[in-house]
mmCIF file of C-alpha atoms in Angstrom:
data_model
loop_
_atom_site.group_PDB
_atom_site.id
_atom_site.type_symbol
_atom_site.label_atom_id
_atom_site.label_comp_id
_atom_site.label_asym_id
_atom_site.label_seq_id
_atom_site.Cartn_x
_atom_site.Cartn_y
_atom_site.Cartn_z
ATOM 1 C CA MET A 288 35.408 26.129 95.383
ATOM 2 C CA THR A 289 38.456 25.527 93.306
ATOM 3 C CA PRO A 290 37.766 25.658 89.535
ATOM 4 C CA THR A 291 38.274 22.341 87.695
ATOM 5 C CA THR A 292 40.336 22.297 84.532
ATOM 6 C CA GLU A 293 39.787 19.520 82.002
ATOM 7 C CA THR A 294 42.598 18.705 79.624
ATOM 8 C CA THR A 295 42.113 16.483 76.538
ATOM 9 C CA VAL A 296 45.232 14.684 75.398
ATOM 10 C CA GLY A 297 45.370 13.562 71.743
ATOM 11 C CA ILE A 298 46.293 9.941 71.281
ATOM 12 C CA GLY A 299 46.743 10.022 67.517
ATOM 13 C CA GLY A 300 45.538 7.429 65.032
ATOM 14 C CA ALA A 301 45.393 4.666 67.610
ATOM 15 C CA ALA A 302 41.927 5.848 68.574
ATOM 16 C CA GLU A 303 40.644 5.235 65.052
ATOM 17 C CA SER A 304 40.326 2.165 62.866
ATOM 18 C CA THR A 305 42.696 2.961 60.035
ATOM 19 C CA ASP A 306 43.042 0.747 56.952
ATOM 20 C CA MET A 307 46.398 0.433 55.286
ATOM 21 C CA VAL A 308 46.873 -0.195 51.554
ATOM 22 C CA LEU A 309 49.743 -2.558 50.787
ATOM 23 C CA ASN A 310 51.063 -3.172 47.287
ATOM 24 C CA ILE A 311 52.568 -6.599 46.671
ATOM 25 C CA GLY A 312 54.532 -6.133 43.483
ATOM 26 C CA PRO A 313 54.613 -5.505 40.612
ATOM 27 C CA GLN A 314 58.129 -6.783 41.297
ATOM 28 C CA HIS A 315 58.145 -8.808 44.486
ATOM 29 C CA PRO A 316 59.679 -12.150 45.581
ATOM 30 C CA SER A 317 56.264 -13.586 46.401
ATOM 31 C CA THR A 318 54.771 -13.060 42.927
ATOM 32 C CA HIS A 319 55.157 -15.347 39.930
ATOM 33 C CA GLY A 320 56.322 -12.676 37.532
ATOM 34 C CA VAL A 321 55.175 -9.105 37.054
ATOM 35 C CA LEU A 322 51.881 -9.163 38.969
ATOM 36 C CA ARG A 323 50.623 -6.585 41.453
ATOM 37 C CA LEU A 324 48.271 -7.261 44.324
ATOM 38 C CA LYS A 325 46.608 -4.267 45.947
ATOM 39 C CA LEU A 326 45.696 -5.312 49.496
ATOM 40 C CA VAL A 327 43.728 -3.350 52.054
ATOM 41 C CA LEU A 328 44.729 -4.359 55.587
ATOM 42 C CA ASP A 329 43.163 -3.996 58.999
ATOM 43 C CA GLY A 330 46.181 -4.740 61.133
ATOM 44 C CA GLU A 331 47.456 -8.046 59.737
ATOM 45 C CA LEU A 332 44.057 -9.053 58.365
ATOM 46 C CA ILE A 333 43.384 -8.629 54.645
ATOM 47 C CA THR A 334 40.012 -6.955 54.119
ATOM 48 C CA SER A 335 40.094 -6.692 50.329
ATOM 49 C CA ALA A 336 42.381 -7.746 47.492
ATOM 50 C CA GLU A 337 42.593 -6.591 43.899
ATOM 51 C CA PRO A 338 44.885 -8.301 41.356
ATOM 52 C CA VAL A 339 46.269 -5.612 39.052
ATOM 53 C CA ILE A 340 47.307 -7.205 35.761
ATOM 54 C CA GLY A 341 48.636 -6.123 32.391
ATOM 55 C CA TYR A 342 52.309 -5.467 33.129
ATOM 56 C CA MET A 343 53.366 -8.236 30.704
ATOM 57 C CA HIS A 344 50.672 -7.618 28.099
ATOM 58 C CA ARG A 345 52.128 -7.764 24.570
ATOM 59 C CA GLY A 346 48.986 -7.875 22.449
ATOM 60 C CA ALA A 347 49.262 -11.453 21.205
ATOM 61 C CA GLU A 348 45.595 -11.584 20.175
ATOM 62 C CA LYS A 349 46.033 -8.502 17.968
ATOM 63 C CA LEU A 350 49.257 -9.891 16.520
ATOM 64 C CA PHE A 351 47.359 -13.055 15.529
ATOM 65 C CA GLU A 352 45.449 -10.912 13.025
ATOM 66 C CA ALA A 353 48.655 -9.900 11.218
ATOM 67 C CA ARG A 354 50.215 -13.381 10.924
ATOM 68 C CA ASP A 355 49.209 -16.282 8.735
ATOM 69 C CA TYR A 356 48.046 -19.621 10.100
ATOM 70 C CA ARG A 357 51.566 -21.028 10.170
ATOM 71 C CA GLN A 358 53.069 -18.034 11.945
ATOM 72 C CA ILE A 359 50.509 -17.689 14.737
ATOM 73 C CA ILE A 360 51.768 -20.942 16.283
ATOM 74 C CA MET A 361 54.923 -19.097 17.307
ATOM 75 C CA LEU A 362 52.873 -16.463 19.137
ATOM 76 C CA ALA A 363 50.628 -19.025 20.811
ATOM 77 C CA ASN A 364 53.291 -21.073 22.536
ATOM 78 C CA ARG A 365 54.716 -18.175 24.548
ATOM 79 C CA HIS A 366 51.984 -16.867 26.843
ATOM 80 C CA ASP A 367 52.217 -19.838 29.223
ATOM 81 C CA TRP A 368 55.912 -20.579 28.888
ATOM 82 C CA LEU A 369 55.574 -23.756 30.950
ATOM 83 C CA SER A 370 52.956 -25.265 28.598
ATOM 84 C CA ALA A 371 54.227 -24.315 25.150
ATOM 85 C CA PHE A 372 53.273 -27.546 23.390
ATOM 86 C CA SER A 373 49.729 -27.484 24.763
ATOM 87 C CA ASN A 374 49.308 -23.844 23.711
ATOM 88 C CA GLU A 375 50.345 -24.635 20.139
ATOM 89 C CA LEU A 376 48.011 -27.583 20.133
ATOM 90 C CA GLY A 377 44.887 -25.549 20.864
ATOM 91 C CA VAL A 378 45.547 -23.171 17.983
ATOM 92 C CA VAL A 379 46.156 -25.874 15.380
ATOM 93 C CA LEU A 380 43.081 -27.814 16.575
ATOM 94 C CA ALA A 381 40.960 -24.697 15.992
ATOM 95 C CA VAL A 382 42.401 -24.145 12.498
ATOM 96 C CA GLU A 383 42.023 -27.822 11.584
ATOM 97 C CA ARG A 384 38.417 -27.771 12.762
ATOM 98 C CA MET A 385 37.773 -24.720 10.582
ATOM 99 C CA LEU A 386 39.354 -26.485 7.607
ATOM 100 C CA GLY A 387 37.586 -29.792 8.308
ATOM 101 C CA MET A 388 40.990 -31.459 8.194
ATOM 102 C CA GLU A 389 41.731 -35.004 9.363
ATOM 103 C CA VAL A 390 45.106 -35.535 11.009
ATOM 104 C CA PRO A 391 47.030 -38.822 10.491
ATOM 105 C CA GLU A 392 46.547 -41.310 13.326
ATOM 106 C CA ARG A 393 50.229 -41.412 14.134
ATOM 107 C CA ALA A 394 50.252 -37.633 14.625
ATOM 108 C CA VAL A 395 47.199 -37.836 16.917
ATOM 109 C CA TRP A 396 48.931 -40.251 19.270
ATOM 110 C CA LEU A 397 52.223 -38.351 19.142
ATOM 111 C CA ARG A 398 50.415 -35.123 20.018
ATOM 112 C CA THR A 399 48.731 -36.824 22.962
ATOM 113 C CA LEU A 400 52.054 -38.190 24.202
ATOM 114 C CA LEU A 401 53.864 -34.851 23.945
ATOM 115 C CA ALA A 402 50.951 -32.998 25.563
ATOM 116 C CA GLU A 403 51.176 -35.282 28.601
ATOM 117 C CA LEU A 404 54.958 -34.941 28.827
ATOM 118 C CA ASN A 405 54.473 -31.172 28.679
ATOM 119 C CA ARG A 406 51.879 -31.481 31.476
ATOM 120 C CA VAL A 407 54.430 -33.247 33.679
ATOM 121 C CA LEU A 408 57.033 -30.559 32.940
ATOM 122 C CA ASN A 409 54.566 -27.854 33.921
ATOM 123 C CA HIS A 410 53.506 -29.561 37.144
ATOM 124 C CA LEU A 411 57.073 -30.311 38.216
ATOM 125 C CA MET A 412 57.886 -26.613 38.166
ATOM 126 C CA PHE A 413 55.084 -25.845 40.631
ATOM 127 C CA LEU A 414 55.802 -28.941 42.728
ATOM 128 C CA GLY A 415 59.263 -27.470 43.286
ATOM 129 C CA SER A 416 58.493 -23.752 43.441
ATOM 130 C CA TYR A 417 55.554 -23.884 45.849
ATOM 131 C CA PRO A 418 57.503 -25.470 48.749
ATOM 132 C CA LEU A 419 60.315 -22.994 47.978
ATOM 133 C CA GLU A 420 57.965 -20.071 48.626
ATOM 134 C CA LEU A 421 57.119 -21.575 52.004
ATOM 135 C CA GLY A 422 60.762 -22.000 52.971
ATOM 136 C CA GLY A 423 61.721 -25.435 51.607
ATOM 137 C CA ILE A 424 64.464 -25.220 48.988
ATOM 138 C CA THR A 425 65.285 -28.917 48.472
ATOM 139 C CA PRO A 426 62.181 -29.914 46.434
ATOM 140 C CA MET A 427 63.147 -27.313 43.809
ATOM 141 C CA PHE A 428 66.411 -29.127 43.085
ATOM 142 C CA TYR A 429 64.606 -32.444 42.729
ATOM 143 C CA ALA A 430 61.952 -30.874 40.486
ATOM 144 C CA PHE A 431 64.566 -29.521 38.108
ATOM 145 C CA THR A 432 66.383 -32.853 38.057
ATOM 146 C CA GLU A 433 63.213 -34.556 36.836
ATOM 147 C CA ARG A 434 62.430 -31.722 34.436
ATOM 148 C CA GLU A 435 65.829 -32.083 32.811
ATOM 149 C CA GLU A 436 65.211 -35.786 32.287
ATOM 150 C CA LEU A 437 62.070 -35.024 30.286
ATOM 151 C CA GLN A 438 63.467 -31.885 28.668
ATOM 152 C CA HIS A 439 66.149 -33.975 27.004
ATOM 153 C CA VAL A 440 63.617 -36.075 25.116
ATOM 154 C CA MET A 441 61.419 -33.057 24.299
ATOM 155 C CA GLU A 442 64.415 -31.154 23.000
ATOM 156 C CA GLU A 443 65.574 -34.129 20.949
ATOM 157 C CA VAL A 444 62.243 -34.500 19.179
ATOM 158 C CA SER A 445 61.498 -30.800 18.621
ATOM 159 C CA GLY A 446 64.773 -28.903 18.809
ATOM 160 C CA GLY A 447 63.466 -26.513 21.476
ATOM 161 C CA ARG A 448 63.686 -26.508 25.251
ATOM 162 C CA MET A 449 60.757 -24.230 26.073
ATOM 163 C CA HIS A 450 59.119 -23.061 22.846
ATOM 164 C CA TYR A 451 58.905 -26.295 20.925
ATOM 165 C CA MET A 452 57.228 -25.105 17.702
ATOM 166 C CA PHE A 453 56.537 -28.752 16.860
ATOM 167 C CA ASN A 454 52.818 -28.599 16.046
ATOM 168 C CA ARG A 455 51.747 -27.797 12.527
ATOM 169 C CA VAL A 456 48.344 -27.343 10.939
ATOM 170 C CA GLY A 457 47.643 -30.895 9.795
ATOM 171 C CA GLY A 458 49.961 -32.702 12.196
ATOM 172 C CA LEU A 459 53.519 -32.308 13.434
ATOM 173 C CA LYS A 460 56.710 -30.812 12.047
ATOM 174 C CA GLU A 461 58.400 -34.176 11.402
ATOM 175 C CA ASP A 462 58.582 -37.776 12.545
ATOM 176 C CA LEU A 463 60.469 -39.035 15.572
ATOM 177 C CA PRO A 464 64.239 -39.566 15.623
ATOM 178 C CA ALA A 465 65.349 -43.195 15.513
ATOM 179 C CA GLY A 466 65.101 -44.841 18.930
ATOM 180 C CA TRP A 467 63.350 -41.859 20.484
ATOM 181 C CA THR A 468 60.424 -43.821 21.913
ATOM 182 C CA THR A 469 62.822 -46.070 23.826
ATOM 183 C CA ARG A 470 64.575 -43.086 25.347
ATOM 184 C CA ALA A 471 61.251 -41.420 26.145
ATOM 185 C CA ARG A 472 59.992 -44.564 27.884
ATOM 186 C CA GLY A 473 63.175 -44.687 29.939
ATOM 187 C CA ALA A 474 62.808 -41.025 30.945
ATOM 188 C CA VAL A 475 59.194 -41.557 32.027
ATOM 189 C CA ALA A 476 60.184 -44.592 34.101
ATOM 190 C CA ASP A 477 63.078 -42.728 35.737
ATOM 191 C CA VAL A 478 60.918 -39.748 36.672
ATOM 192 C CA ARG A 479 58.167 -41.978 38.064
ATOM 193 C CA SER A 480 60.660 -43.921 40.177
ATOM 194 C CA ARG A 481 61.732 -40.723 41.967
ATOM 195 C CA MET A 482 58.392 -38.937 42.339
ATOM 196 C CA ASP A 483 57.929 -40.274 45.878
ATOM 197 C CA ARG A 484 60.468 -37.644 46.964
ATOM 198 C CA PHE A 485 57.678 -35.083 46.819
ATOM 199 C CA ASP A 486 55.427 -37.291 48.944
ATOM 200 C CA ASP A 487 58.143 -37.667 51.566
ATOM 201 C CA LEU A 488 59.730 -34.205 51.511
ATOM 202 C CA VAL A 489 56.651 -32.066 51.022
ATOM 203 C CA LEU A 490 53.430 -33.873 51.895
ATOM 204 C CA GLY A 491 55.170 -35.597 54.801
ATOM 205 C CA ASN A 492 56.462 -32.296 56.186
ATOM 206 C CA GLU A 493 54.564 -31.055 59.235
ATOM 207 C CA ILE A 494 55.495 -27.426 58.613
ATOM 208 C CA PHE A 495 54.222 -27.558 55.028
ATOM 209 C CA ARG A 496 50.968 -29.162 56.111
ATOM 210 C CA GLY A 497 50.561 -26.636 58.903
ATOM 211 C CA ARG A 498 51.014 -23.731 56.480
ATOM 212 C CA THR A 499 48.564 -25.104 53.893
ATOM 213 C CA ARG A 500 45.837 -27.191 55.576
ATOM 214 C CA GLY A 501 42.622 -25.207 55.922
ATOM 215 C CA VAL A 502 44.238 -22.107 54.385
ATOM 216 C CA GLY A 503 42.734 -20.339 51.352
ATOM 217 C CA VAL A 504 39.608 -22.479 51.011
ATOM 218 C CA LEU A 505 37.964 -21.942 47.608
ATOM 219 C CA SER A 506 34.310 -22.974 47.491
ATOM 220 C CA PRO A 507 32.745 -24.755 44.485
ATOM 221 C CA ALA A 508 30.386 -21.781 44.094
ATOM 222 C CA ALA A 509 33.373 -19.444 43.702
ATOM 223 C CA VAL A 510 34.966 -21.852 41.212
ATOM 224 C CA HIS A 511 31.885 -21.645 39.001
ATOM 225 C CA ALA A 512 31.448 -17.892 39.496
ATOM 226 C CA TYR A 513 34.988 -17.023 38.422
ATOM 227 C CA GLY A 514 35.404 -19.707 35.759
ATOM 228 C CA VAL A 515 38.259 -21.391 37.636
ATOM 229 C CA SER A 516 39.455 -24.623 36.024
ATOM 230 C CA GLY A 517 42.211 -27.223 36.123
ATOM 231 C CA PRO A 518 43.741 -28.692 39.298
ATOM 232 C CA ILE A 519 42.599 -25.662 41.327
ATOM 233 C CA ALA A 520 38.933 -26.284 40.475
ATOM 234 C CA ARG A 521 39.192 -30.038 40.981
ATOM 235 C CA ALA A 522 40.765 -29.468 44.417
ATOM 236 C CA SER A 523 37.443 -27.833 45.374
ATOM 237 C CA GLY A 524 35.427 -30.832 44.239
ATOM 238 C CA VAL A 525 34.496 -29.517 40.759
ATOM 239 C CA ASP A 526 34.932 -32.685 38.700
ATOM 240 C CA LEU A 527 35.625 -31.305 35.213
ATOM 241 C CA ASP A 528 38.318 -32.458 32.819
ATOM 242 C CA LEU A 529 37.921 -31.943 29.080
ATOM 243 C CA ARG A 530 40.113 -34.951 28.320
ATOM 244 C CA ARG A 531 37.336 -37.117 29.755
ATOM 245 C CA ASP A 532 34.241 -34.957 29.332
ATOM 246 C CA GLU A 533 34.835 -33.723 25.763
ATOM 247 C CA PRO A 534 37.631 -35.963 24.461
ATOM 248 C CA TYR A 535 39.992 -34.648 21.812
ATOM 249 C CA LEU A 536 43.164 -36.150 20.305
ATOM 250 C CA ALA A 537 43.381 -39.786 21.492
ATOM 251 C CA TYR A 538 41.912 -39.248 24.974
ATOM 252 C CA GLY A 539 38.675 -40.992 24.007
ATOM 253 C CA GLU A 540 40.648 -44.214 23.566
ATOM 254 C CA LEU A 541 42.490 -43.726 26.852
ATOM 255 C CA ALA A 542 39.397 -43.676 29.058
ATOM 256 C CA ASP A 543 40.551 -46.754 30.989
ATOM 257 C CA VAL A 544 43.899 -45.073 31.822
ATOM 258 C CA LEU A 545 42.748 -41.491 32.337
ATOM 259 C CA LYS A 546 41.896 -40.683 35.953
ATOM 260 C CA VAL A 547 40.587 -37.314 37.084
ATOM 261 C CA VAL A 548 41.994 -36.308 40.467
ATOM 262 C CA THR A 549 39.682 -34.411 42.815
ATOM 263 C CA ARG A 550 39.613 -33.295 46.430
ATOM 264 C CA GLU A 551 36.816 -31.816 48.504
ATOM 265 C CA GLU A 552 38.714 -29.542 50.917
ATOM 266 C CA GLY A 553 39.507 -26.750 48.444
ATOM 267 C CA ASP A 554 42.473 -25.493 50.492
ATOM 268 C CA CYS A 555 46.135 -24.939 49.572
ATOM 269 C CA LEU A 556 47.040 -28.491 50.593
ATOM 270 C CA ALA A 557 44.303 -29.999 48.412
ATOM 271 C CA ARG A 558 45.510 -28.002 45.410
ATOM 272 C CA PHE A 559 49.058 -29.295 45.874
ATOM 273 C CA GLU A 560 47.821 -32.878 46.331
ATOM 274 C CA CYS A 561 45.783 -32.654 43.108
ATOM 275 C CA LEU A 562 48.796 -31.359 41.199
ATOM 276 C CA LEU A 563 51.065 -34.108 42.517
ATOM 277 C CA GLU A 564 48.625 -36.953 41.877
ATOM 278 C CA GLN A 565 47.806 -35.606 38.424
ATOM 279 C CA THR A 566 51.527 -35.758 37.605
ATOM 280 C CA TYR A 567 51.538 -39.499 38.329
ATOM 281 C CA HIS A 568 48.532 -40.004 36.040
ATOM 282 C CA ALA A 569 50.126 -37.957 33.248
ATOM 283 C CA LEU A 570 53.109 -40.317 33.346
ATOM 284 C CA ASP A 571 50.698 -43.266 33.072
ATOM 285 C CA LEU A 572 49.040 -41.666 30.037
ATOM 286 C CA ALA A 573 52.451 -41.103 28.449
ATOM 287 C CA ASP A 574 53.261 -44.809 28.856
ATOM 288 C CA ALA A 575 49.899 -45.759 27.311
ATOM 289 C CA CYS A 576 50.621 -43.516 24.310
ATOM 290 C CA LEU A 577 54.067 -45.070 23.865
ATOM 291 C CA ASP A 578 52.471 -48.535 23.920
ATOM 292 C CA ARG A 579 49.991 -47.517 21.213
ATOM 293 C CA LEU A 580 52.681 -45.903 19.062
ATOM 294 C CA ALA A 581 54.653 -49.152 19.171
ATOM 295 C CA GLU A 582 51.633 -50.936 17.633
ATOM 296 C CA LEU A 583 51.064 -48.418 14.829
ATOM 297 C CA PRO A 584 52.629 -49.052 11.407
ATOM 298 C CA PRO A 585 54.960 -46.390 9.996
ATOM 299 C CA GLY A 586 53.089 -43.577 8.357
ATOM 300 C CA PRO A 587 52.870 -39.820 7.843
ATOM 301 C CA VAL A 588 52.687 -37.377 10.752
ATOM 302 C CA ASN A 589 51.274 -34.428 8.810
ATOM 303 C CA GLN A 590 49.133 -33.394 5.872
ATOM 304 C CA ARG A 591 50.487 -31.727 2.771
ATOM 305 C CA LEU A 592 49.335 -28.120 2.791
ATOM 306 C CA PRO A 593 48.997 -25.581 -0.037
ATOM 307 C CA LYS A 594 51.636 -22.873 -0.312
ATOM 308 C CA VAL A 595 49.107 -20.283 0.846
ATOM 309 C CA LEU A 596 46.809 -21.648 3.547
ATOM 310 C CA LYS A 597 43.410 -19.969 3.826
ATOM 311 C CA ALA A 598 40.641 -20.980 6.204
ATOM 312 C CA PRO A 599 37.080 -20.781 4.865
ATOM 313 C CA GLU A 600 34.836 -17.972 6.046
ATOM 314 C CA GLY A 601 33.170 -18.759 9.366
ATOM 315 C CA HIS A 602 33.978 -19.206 13.028
ATOM 316 C CA THR A 603 34.761 -22.048 15.413
ATOM 317 C CA TYR A 604 35.727 -22.644 19.029
ATOM 318 C CA ALA A 605 38.204 -25.204 20.288
ATOM 319 C CA TRP A 606 39.194 -25.800 23.887
ATOM 320 C CA THR A 607 41.744 -28.022 25.562
ATOM 321 C CA GLU A 608 42.583 -29.203 29.067
ATOM 322 C CA ASN A 609 45.902 -27.413 29.446
ATOM 323 C CA PRO A 610 48.136 -28.156 32.443
ATOM 324 C CA LEU A 611 46.859 -25.071 34.312
ATOM 325 C CA GLY A 612 43.222 -25.439 33.267
ATOM 326 C CA ILE A 613 40.926 -24.852 30.313
ATOM 327 C CA ASN A 614 42.290 -22.905 27.352
ATOM 328 C CA GLY A 615 39.797 -21.779 24.715
ATOM 329 C CA TYR A 616 40.392 -20.525 21.177
ATOM 330 C CA TYR A 617 37.656 -18.640 19.322
ATOM 331 C CA LEU A 618 38.668 -18.330 15.676
ATOM 332 C CA VAL A 619 36.872 -16.083 13.173
ATOM 333 C CA SER A 620 37.872 -16.228 9.497
ATOM 334 C CA LYS A 621 36.959 -14.016 6.548
ATOM 335 C CA GLY A 622 38.490 -16.482 4.092
ATOM 336 C CA GLU A 623 41.916 -14.852 4.161
ATOM 337 C CA LYS A 624 45.339 -16.291 4.992
ATOM 338 C CA THR A 625 45.286 -14.557 8.393
ATOM 339 C CA PRO A 626 42.659 -14.900 11.131
ATOM 340 C CA TYR A 627 40.105 -12.098 11.271
ATOM 341 C CA ARG A 628 39.974 -12.649 15.039
ATOM 342 C CA LEU A 629 41.500 -15.197 17.398
ATOM 343 C CA LYS A 630 40.364 -14.768 20.991
ATOM 344 C CA LEU A 631 42.331 -16.655 23.604
ATOM 345 C CA ARG A 632 40.739 -17.782 26.864
ATOM 346 C CA SER A 633 43.650 -18.612 29.139
ATOM 347 C CA ALA A 634 43.350 -20.610 32.352
ATOM 348 C CA SER A 635 45.486 -18.336 34.525
ATOM 349 C CA TYR A 636 43.434 -15.232 33.665
ATOM 350 C CA ASN A 637 40.285 -16.697 35.205
ATOM 351 C CA ASN A 638 42.019 -18.531 38.025
ATOM 352 C CA ILE A 639 43.795 -15.464 39.387
ATOM 353 C CA GLN A 640 40.538 -13.490 39.653
ATOM 354 C CA ALA A 641 39.487 -15.809 42.475
ATOM 355 C CA LEU A 642 42.078 -14.095 44.697
ATOM 356 C CA THR A 643 39.512 -11.340 45.276
ATOM 357 C CA GLU A 644 37.422 -14.017 47.000
ATOM 358 C CA LEU A 645 40.222 -16.025 48.611
ATOM 359 C CA LEU A 646 42.389 -13.377 50.264
ATOM 360 C CA PRO A 647 39.876 -11.231 52.232
ATOM 361 C CA GLY A 648 39.599 -12.540 55.783
ATOM 362 C CA THR A 649 43.042 -14.145 55.781
ATOM 363 C CA LEU A 650 46.282 -12.988 57.375
ATOM 364 C CA VAL A 651 49.129 -11.382 55.454
ATOM 365 C CA SER A 652 51.327 -14.283 56.552
ATOM 366 C CA ASP A 653 49.052 -16.690 54.652
ATOM 367 C CA MET A 654 49.015 -14.567 51.497
ATOM 368 C CA VAL A 655 52.129 -16.167 50.023
ATOM 369 C CA ALA A 656 50.792 -19.684 50.672
ATOM 370 C CA ILE A 657 47.502 -18.858 48.944
ATOM 371 C CA LEU A 658 49.112 -17.004 46.055
ATOM 372 C CA GLY A 659 51.561 -19.817 45.329
ATOM 373 C CA SER A 660 48.831 -22.467 45.432
ATOM 374 C CA MET A 661 46.989 -20.823 42.519
ATOM 375 C CA PHE A 662 49.621 -22.227 40.096
ATOM 376 C CA PHE A 663 49.540 -19.452 37.510
ATOM 377 C CA VAL A 664 51.905 -18.016 34.911
ATOM 378 C CA VAL A 665 51.731 -14.228 34.567
ATOM 379 C CA GLY A 666 52.198 -14.312 30.795
ATOM 380 C CA ASP A 667 49.142 -16.543 30.646
ATOM 381 C CA ILE A 668 47.166 -13.858 32.515
ATOM 382 C CA ASP A 669 48.283 -10.912 30.415
ATOM 383 C CA LYS A 670 48.626 -12.619 27.017
#
C-alpha cells in the first residue's frame, strides 16, 4: 500500500474575518473641518464608528472667565462661524437675565430680524455644500450668490461679514443706517425669488434622491438619547423648536408666522428637506419683523450701562434655537465683572455624537452622505 501524504496549503488572511480600522481625517475632503472619524470596517460595511474631536479646541469656556461681560461676546460669536449673531445673542440674553434688564422694544425686534437673516445665511451654506459633497457643484454657486445678497445688508448694519459683534448687553451696538430696512426687504425678496433653484436642482435630481433616501435613518429614540436638536431632530419627527415652545425675543408675537418644519423619515433626504423648508420660513419671519419695525416709533436700541458692569451673585441658564439646534448658556456669577463660569452647550457637539449610532451597519460609500447631512460646524463641536 502506497503511503498517503497530506499537504496543508496556507491561504493567508482570507480564511479569517479580519476587521480593518479606517481613519477619516483629521484632515480629509469629506469632513467639515478638523474632525476625525475612526471607523472599523468588515469589508465595505462599517461595524463601529467613533468621532474623535478636540483638534480645534481653543478653550473658549475658560477664556470667558478672564474677560468681562462686554469682551466675552467676541469669544462667543466664533465657535459656530456660520451663526455668529445667534451665538452672541445667547450670551447677552443670559447676562441680561442675570441683571434683570429690560431691552428696548426696537432692539428686541431688530435682534429677531438679524437672527433670522443669520439663520438663512447658515442654511444656505449647507444647502450648497451638501450637494457638492455628493458630486453636484452647481448648487454651491447659487448658495453663495444668495449669501452675498444677505451678507451685504448684514455687513452694512454691523460692519462685519462673519463675526458681526453687533449685540451688546442691553441691546445692540447702534441703530440702523438710513434706508437699511428697504434694502434688507429687497434682499429678502430677491433671495426668496430664487430659492426654487434648490428645489429643481437638488430635490428634483434623481441621483441626489437615490444617494439620500432611506440612508442614515436616525430614530426619535436616538435623537432623545443623544440630545440631538435643530433640523436634524425635526427630520426624525421630534417636534421641538424653542422659538415656539419657549419663546424669547419677539417670537411670542410671531406665532402666526412661525412654522416648525418636521419630517418622519429621519433619513438624509428628510434632513435636507427640513433645512430647505426652514429657510423659506426664516425669510417669512424676516419680512414679518421688517413690517413690525416699520410700525414702531423711533427709539433707543440699547440701555446705558455703567463703566464697570458687574452681574449680581447667582446663576442662570438661557437657551436659544440656533440655526444648527439648541445652544445653552449656563452662567455663574460671584458678583465680579467677569463670569465665574460660563458653560456653553453647543448644538453640533451633541448632534455629531449620533454618528456612533448612524454609521454602524452602513456602507463606506454612504458615509459621506450621512456625515454631510448632520449639518455641523467643527468649531461648534470643539468650542
